XYZ file of N, CA and C in Angstrom:
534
model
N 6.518 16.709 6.909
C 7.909 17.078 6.991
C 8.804 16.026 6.361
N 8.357 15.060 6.501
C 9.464 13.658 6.057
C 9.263 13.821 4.430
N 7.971 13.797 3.942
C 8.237 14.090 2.676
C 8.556 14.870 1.938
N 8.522 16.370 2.624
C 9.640 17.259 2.423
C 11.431 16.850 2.323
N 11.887 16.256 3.480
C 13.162 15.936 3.420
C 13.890 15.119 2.370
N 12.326 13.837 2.119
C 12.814 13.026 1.077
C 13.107 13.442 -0.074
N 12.336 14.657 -0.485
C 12.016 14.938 -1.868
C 13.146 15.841 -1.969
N 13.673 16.504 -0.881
C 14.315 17.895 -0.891
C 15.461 17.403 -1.250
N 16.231 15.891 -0.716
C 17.425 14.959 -1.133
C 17.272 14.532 -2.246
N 16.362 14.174 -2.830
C 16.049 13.631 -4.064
C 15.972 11.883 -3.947
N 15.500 11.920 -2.784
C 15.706 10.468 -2.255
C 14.053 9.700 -2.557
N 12.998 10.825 -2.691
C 11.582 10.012 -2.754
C 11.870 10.049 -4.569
N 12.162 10.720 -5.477
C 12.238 10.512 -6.692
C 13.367 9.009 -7.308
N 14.126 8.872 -6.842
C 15.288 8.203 -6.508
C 14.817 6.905 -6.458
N 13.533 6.871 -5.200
C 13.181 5.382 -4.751
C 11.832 5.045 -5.574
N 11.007 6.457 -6.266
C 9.807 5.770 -6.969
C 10.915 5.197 -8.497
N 11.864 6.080 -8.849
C 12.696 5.528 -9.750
C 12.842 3.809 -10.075
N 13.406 3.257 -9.106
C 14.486 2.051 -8.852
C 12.709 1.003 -8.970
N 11.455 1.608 -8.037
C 10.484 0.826 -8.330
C 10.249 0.799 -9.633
N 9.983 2.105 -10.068
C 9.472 1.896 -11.218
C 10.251 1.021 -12.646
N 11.432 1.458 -12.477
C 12.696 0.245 -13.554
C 12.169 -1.441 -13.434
N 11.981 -1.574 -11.434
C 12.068 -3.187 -11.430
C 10.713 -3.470 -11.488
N 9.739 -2.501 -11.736
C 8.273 -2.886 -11.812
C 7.746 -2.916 -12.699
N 8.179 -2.397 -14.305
C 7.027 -1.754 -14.795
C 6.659 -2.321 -15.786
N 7.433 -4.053 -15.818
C 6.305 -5.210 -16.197
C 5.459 -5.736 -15.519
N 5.517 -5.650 -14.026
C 4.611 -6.372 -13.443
C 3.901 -5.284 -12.554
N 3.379 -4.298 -13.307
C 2.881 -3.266 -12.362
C 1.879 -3.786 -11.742
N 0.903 -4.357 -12.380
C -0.396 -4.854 -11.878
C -0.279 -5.976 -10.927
N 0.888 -6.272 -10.569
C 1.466 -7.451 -9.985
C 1.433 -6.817 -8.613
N 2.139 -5.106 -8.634
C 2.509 -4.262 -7.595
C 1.506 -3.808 -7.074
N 0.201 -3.391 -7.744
C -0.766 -2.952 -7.149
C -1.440 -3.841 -6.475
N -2.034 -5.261 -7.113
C -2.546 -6.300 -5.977
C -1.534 -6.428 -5.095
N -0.306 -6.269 -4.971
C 0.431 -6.211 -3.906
C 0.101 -5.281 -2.468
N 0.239 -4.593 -2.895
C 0.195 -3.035 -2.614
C -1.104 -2.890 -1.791
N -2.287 -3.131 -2.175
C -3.713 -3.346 -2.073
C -3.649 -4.139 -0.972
N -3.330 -5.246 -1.377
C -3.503 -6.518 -0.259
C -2.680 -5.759 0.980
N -1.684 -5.313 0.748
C -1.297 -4.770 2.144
C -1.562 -4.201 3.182
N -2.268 -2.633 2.231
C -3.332 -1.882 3.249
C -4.378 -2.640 3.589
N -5.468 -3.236 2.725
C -6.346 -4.143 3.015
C -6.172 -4.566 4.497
N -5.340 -5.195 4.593
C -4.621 -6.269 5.493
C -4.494 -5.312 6.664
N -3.443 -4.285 6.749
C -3.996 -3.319 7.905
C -5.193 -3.528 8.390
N -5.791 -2.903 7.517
C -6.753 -2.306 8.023
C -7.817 -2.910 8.872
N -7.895 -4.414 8.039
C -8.692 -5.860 8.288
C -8.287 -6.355 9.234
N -6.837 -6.433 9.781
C -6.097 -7.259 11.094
C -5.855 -6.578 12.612
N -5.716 -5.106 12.025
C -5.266 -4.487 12.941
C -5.890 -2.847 13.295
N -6.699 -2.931 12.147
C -7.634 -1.896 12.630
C -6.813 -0.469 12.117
N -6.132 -0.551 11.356
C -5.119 0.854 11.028
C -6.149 1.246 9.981
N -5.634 2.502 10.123
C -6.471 3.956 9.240
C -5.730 4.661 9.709
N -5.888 5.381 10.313
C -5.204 7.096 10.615
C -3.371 6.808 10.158
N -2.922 5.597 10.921
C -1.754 5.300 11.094
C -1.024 4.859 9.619
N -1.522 4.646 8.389
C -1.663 4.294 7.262
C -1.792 5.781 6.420
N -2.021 6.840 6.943
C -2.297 8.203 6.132
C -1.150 8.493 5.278
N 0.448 8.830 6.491
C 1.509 9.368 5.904
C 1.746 8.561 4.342
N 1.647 7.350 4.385
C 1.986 6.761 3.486
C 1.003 6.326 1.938
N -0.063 7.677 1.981
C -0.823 7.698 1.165
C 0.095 8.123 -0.472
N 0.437 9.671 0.094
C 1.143 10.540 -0.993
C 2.546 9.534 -2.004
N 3.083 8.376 -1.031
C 4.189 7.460 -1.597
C 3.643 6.884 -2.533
N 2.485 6.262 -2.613
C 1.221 5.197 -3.282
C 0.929 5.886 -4.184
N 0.333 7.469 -4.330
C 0.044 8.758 -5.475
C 0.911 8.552 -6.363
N 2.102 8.859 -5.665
C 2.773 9.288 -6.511
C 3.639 8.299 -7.435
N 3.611 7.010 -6.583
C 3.835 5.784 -7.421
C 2.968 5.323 -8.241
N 1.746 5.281 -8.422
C 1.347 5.150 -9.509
C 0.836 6.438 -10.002
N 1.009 7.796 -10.395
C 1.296 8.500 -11.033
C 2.562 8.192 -12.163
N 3.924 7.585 -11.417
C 5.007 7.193 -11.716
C 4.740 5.852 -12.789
N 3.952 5.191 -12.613
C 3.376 4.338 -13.516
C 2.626 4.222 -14.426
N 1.908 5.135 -14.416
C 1.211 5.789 -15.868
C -0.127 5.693 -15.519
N -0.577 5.702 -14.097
C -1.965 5.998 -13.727
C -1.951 7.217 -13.014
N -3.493 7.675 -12.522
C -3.684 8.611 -12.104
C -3.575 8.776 -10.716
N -3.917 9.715 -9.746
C -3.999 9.987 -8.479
C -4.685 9.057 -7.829
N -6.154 8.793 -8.493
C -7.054 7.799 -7.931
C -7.113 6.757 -7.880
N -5.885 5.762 -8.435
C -5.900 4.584 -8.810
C -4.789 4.491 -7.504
N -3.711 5.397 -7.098
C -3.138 5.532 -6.016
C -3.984 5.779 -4.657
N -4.647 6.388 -4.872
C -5.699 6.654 -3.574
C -6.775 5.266 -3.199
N -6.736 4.619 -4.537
C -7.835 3.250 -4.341
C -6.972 2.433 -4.012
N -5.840 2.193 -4.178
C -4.614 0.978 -3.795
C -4.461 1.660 -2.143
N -4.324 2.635 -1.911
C -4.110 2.961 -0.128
C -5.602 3.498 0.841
N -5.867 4.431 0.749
C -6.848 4.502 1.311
C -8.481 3.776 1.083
N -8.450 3.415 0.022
C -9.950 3.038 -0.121
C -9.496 1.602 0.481
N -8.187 1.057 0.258
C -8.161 -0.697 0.350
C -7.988 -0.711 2.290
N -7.864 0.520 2.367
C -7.948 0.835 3.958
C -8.754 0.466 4.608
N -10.131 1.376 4.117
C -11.262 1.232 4.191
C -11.728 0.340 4.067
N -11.838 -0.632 3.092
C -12.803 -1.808 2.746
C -12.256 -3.067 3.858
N -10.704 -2.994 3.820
C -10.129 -3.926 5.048
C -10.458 -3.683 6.136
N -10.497 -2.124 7.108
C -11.247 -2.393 7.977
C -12.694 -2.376 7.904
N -13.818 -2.181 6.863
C -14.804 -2.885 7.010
C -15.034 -4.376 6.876
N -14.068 -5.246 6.427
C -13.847 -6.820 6.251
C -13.406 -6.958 8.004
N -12.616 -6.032 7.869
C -12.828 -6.660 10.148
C -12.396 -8.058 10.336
N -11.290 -8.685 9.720
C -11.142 -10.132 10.238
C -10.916 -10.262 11.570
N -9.904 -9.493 11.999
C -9.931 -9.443 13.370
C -9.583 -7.808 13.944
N -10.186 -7.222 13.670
C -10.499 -5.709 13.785
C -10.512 -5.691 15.142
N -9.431 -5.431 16.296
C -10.014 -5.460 17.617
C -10.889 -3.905 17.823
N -11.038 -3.119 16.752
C -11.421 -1.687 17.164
C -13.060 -1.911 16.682
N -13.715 -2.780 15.733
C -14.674 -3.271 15.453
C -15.088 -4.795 16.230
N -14.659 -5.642 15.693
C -15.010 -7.160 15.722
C -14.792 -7.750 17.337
N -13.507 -6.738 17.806
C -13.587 -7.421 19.007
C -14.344 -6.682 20.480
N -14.335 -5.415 19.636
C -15.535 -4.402 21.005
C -16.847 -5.073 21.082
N -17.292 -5.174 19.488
C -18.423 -5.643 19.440
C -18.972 -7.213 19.277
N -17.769 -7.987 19.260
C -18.075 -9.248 20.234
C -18.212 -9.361 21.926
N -17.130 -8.740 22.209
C -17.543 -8.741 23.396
C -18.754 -7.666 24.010
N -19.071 -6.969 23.678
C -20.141 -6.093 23.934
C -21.502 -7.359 23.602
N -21.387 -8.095 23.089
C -22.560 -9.298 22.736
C -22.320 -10.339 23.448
N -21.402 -10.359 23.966
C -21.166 -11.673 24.942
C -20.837 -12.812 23.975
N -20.316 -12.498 23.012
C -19.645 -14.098 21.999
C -18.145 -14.173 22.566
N -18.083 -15.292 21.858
C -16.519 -15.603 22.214
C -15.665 -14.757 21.232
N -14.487 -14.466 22.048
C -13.383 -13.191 21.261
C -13.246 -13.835 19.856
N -13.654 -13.362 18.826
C -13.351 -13.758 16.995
C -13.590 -14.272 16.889
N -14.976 -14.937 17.321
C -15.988 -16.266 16.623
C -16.447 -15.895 15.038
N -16.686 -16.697 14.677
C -16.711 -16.464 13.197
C -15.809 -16.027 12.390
N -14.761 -16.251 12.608
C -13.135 -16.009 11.793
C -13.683 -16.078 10.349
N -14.043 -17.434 10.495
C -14.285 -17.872 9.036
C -14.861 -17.184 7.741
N -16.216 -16.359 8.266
C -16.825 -15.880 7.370
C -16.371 -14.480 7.532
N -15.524 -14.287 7.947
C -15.368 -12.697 7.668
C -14.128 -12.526 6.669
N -13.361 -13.723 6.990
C -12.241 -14.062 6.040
C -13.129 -14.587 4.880
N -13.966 -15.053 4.341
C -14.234 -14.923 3.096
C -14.765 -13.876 2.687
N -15.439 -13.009 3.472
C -16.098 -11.540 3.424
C -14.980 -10.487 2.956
N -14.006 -11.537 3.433
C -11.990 -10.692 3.006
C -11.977 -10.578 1.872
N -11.833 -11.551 1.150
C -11.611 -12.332 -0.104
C -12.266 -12.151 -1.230
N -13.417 -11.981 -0.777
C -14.357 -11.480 -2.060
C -14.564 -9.787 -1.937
N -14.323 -9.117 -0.874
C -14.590 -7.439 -0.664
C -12.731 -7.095 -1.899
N -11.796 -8.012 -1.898
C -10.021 -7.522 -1.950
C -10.620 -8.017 -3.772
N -11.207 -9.013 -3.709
C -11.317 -9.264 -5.188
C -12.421 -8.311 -5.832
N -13.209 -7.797 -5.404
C -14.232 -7.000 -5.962
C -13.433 -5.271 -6.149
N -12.735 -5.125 -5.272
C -12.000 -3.959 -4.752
C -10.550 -4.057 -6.107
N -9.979 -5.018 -6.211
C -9.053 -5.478 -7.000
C -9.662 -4.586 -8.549
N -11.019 -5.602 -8.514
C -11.058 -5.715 -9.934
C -11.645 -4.271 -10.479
N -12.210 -3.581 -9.613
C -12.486 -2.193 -9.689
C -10.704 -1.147 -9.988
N -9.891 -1.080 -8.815
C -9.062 -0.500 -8.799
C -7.990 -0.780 -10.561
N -8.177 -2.080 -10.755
C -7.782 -2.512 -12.028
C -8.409 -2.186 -13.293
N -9.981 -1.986 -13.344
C -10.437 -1.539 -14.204
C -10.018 0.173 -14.895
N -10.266 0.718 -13.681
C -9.482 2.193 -13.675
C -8.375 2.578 -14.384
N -7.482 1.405 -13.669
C -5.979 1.871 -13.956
C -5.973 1.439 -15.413
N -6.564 0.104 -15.821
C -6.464 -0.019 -17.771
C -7.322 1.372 -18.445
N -7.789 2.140 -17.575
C -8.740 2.554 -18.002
C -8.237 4.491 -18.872
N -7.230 4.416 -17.665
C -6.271 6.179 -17.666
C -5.323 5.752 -17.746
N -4.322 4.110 -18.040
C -3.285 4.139 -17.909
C -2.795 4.570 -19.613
N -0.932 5.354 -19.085
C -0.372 6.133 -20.117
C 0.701 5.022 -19.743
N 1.131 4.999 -21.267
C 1.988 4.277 -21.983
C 3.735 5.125 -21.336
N 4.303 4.023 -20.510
C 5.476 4.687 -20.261
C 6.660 4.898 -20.946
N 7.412 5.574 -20.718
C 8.412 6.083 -21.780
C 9.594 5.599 -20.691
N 9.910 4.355 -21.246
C 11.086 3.808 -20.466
C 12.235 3.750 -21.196
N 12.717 4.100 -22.161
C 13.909 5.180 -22.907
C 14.419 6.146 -21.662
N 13.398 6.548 -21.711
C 14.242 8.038 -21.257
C 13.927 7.735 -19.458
N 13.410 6.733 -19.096
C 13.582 6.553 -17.383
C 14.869 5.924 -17.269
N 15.421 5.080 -18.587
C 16.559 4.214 -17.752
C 17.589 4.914 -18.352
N 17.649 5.813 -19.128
C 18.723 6.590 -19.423
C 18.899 7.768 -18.368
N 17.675 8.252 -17.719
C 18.137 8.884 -16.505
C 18.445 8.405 -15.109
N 18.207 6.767 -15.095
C 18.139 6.152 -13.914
C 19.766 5.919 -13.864
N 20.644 6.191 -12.735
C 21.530 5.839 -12.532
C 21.570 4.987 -11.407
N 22.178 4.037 -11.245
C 22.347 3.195 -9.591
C 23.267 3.961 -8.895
N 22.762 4.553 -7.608
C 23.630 4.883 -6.677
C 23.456 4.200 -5.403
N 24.741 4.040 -4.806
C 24.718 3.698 -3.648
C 24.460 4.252 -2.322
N 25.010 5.835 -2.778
C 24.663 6.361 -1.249
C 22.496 6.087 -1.501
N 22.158 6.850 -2.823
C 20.747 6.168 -2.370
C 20.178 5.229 -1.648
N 20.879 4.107 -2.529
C 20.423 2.900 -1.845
C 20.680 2.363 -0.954
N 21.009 3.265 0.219
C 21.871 2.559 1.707
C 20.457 4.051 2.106
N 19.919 5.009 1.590
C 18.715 5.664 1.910
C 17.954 5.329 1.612
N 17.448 4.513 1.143
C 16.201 3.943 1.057
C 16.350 2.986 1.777
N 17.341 1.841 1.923
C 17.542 0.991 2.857
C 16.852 1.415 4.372
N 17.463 2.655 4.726
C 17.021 3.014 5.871
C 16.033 3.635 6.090
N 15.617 4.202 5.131
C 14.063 4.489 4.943
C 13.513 3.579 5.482
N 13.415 2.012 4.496
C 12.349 1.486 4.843
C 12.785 0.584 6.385
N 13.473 0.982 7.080
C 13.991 0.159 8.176
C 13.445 1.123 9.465
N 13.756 2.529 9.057
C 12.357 3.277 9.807
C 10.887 2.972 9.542
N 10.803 2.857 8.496
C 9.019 2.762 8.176
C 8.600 1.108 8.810
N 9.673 0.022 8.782
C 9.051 -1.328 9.236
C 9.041 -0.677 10.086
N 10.302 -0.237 11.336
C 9.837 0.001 12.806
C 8.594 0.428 13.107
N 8.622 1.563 12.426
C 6.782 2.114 12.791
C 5.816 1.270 12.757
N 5.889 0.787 12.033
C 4.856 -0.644 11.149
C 4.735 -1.352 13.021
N 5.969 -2.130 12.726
C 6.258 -3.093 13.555
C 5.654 -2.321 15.259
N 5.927 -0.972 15.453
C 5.391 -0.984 16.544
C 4.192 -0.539 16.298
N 3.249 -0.097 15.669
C 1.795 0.182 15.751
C 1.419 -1.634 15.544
N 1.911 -2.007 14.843
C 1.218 -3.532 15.061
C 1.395 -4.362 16.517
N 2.399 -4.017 17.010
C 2.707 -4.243 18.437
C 2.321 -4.226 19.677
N 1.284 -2.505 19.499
C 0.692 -1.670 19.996
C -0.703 -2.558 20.355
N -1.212 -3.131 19.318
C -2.367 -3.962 19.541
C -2.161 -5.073 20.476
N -0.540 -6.142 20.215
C -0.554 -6.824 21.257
C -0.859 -6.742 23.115
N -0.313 -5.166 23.677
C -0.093 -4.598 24.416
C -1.370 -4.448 25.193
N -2.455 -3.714 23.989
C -3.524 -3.662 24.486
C -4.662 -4.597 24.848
């Protein structure tokens, strides 16, 4: 439904817009960004399901960038995946099944954080290969001649993303609790 509303305002075209203008020298800059983020979910806090809605934003941003669907789907869901199999501190993995063994809560930090590091760089260099691989040459003529700055937008996207931290902020929260 939300991405119905966005799109129906013209507010999700609007905001892959304004990325795409301030990104689209350092796209590859955005995707290890981007990557590392879900990663990071997924690896700290055990998110997946809660990480879904915000698949189709990732599509369609790098669609918007001159890659394909899958290079969007490998920056969100696959970097999902591989973060919570890296499990740094996965309490839905690492910490059931420490304590189910009788270790101390997140023994071995260490090596799972390099297990991080090399799964985000192997994962990186794959998702990167791809994207040089289908990426289309953008036509930024005709994006910044249709890009206008507006303000009422940008006081909507503002609040966009001030809903989306909240969510953030309380599913990450959610773990403290428990």
């Amino acid at each position: 439904g939300i991405f119905n509303c966005l799109d129906s305002c013209g507010l999700m075209k609007y905001m892959l817009d304004v990325i795409t203008v301030k990104f689209h020298k350092k796209k590859y800059l955005l995707l290890s960004l981007i990557t590392l983020f879900f990663m990071a979910l997924g690896s700290l806090v055990g998110s997946f399901e809660e990480c879904v809605p915000l698949v189709p934003i990732v599509v369609a941003l790098a669609i918007r960038l001159g890659w394909d669907a899958l290079v969007g789907m490998g920056m969100s869901l696959l970097a999902i995946g591989c973060g919570f199999a890296a499990g740094i501190c996965n309490p839905f993995t690492v910490g059931v099944a420490q304590e189910l063994a009788g270790l101390p809560m997140f023994s071995g930090i260490w090596l799972r954080a390099v297990a991080f590091v090399l799964i985000y760089a192997v994962l990186l260099l794959f998702i990167r290969y791809h994207a040089k691989k289908v990426e289309q040459p953008l036509d930024m003529a005709a994006l910044t001649e249709n890009y206008v700055q507006d303000n009422k937008m940008d006081k909507g996207i503002m609040l966009f993303g001030i809903i989306l931290g909240v969510g953030i902020v309380v599913v990450l929260s959610s773990i403290l609790i428990t």
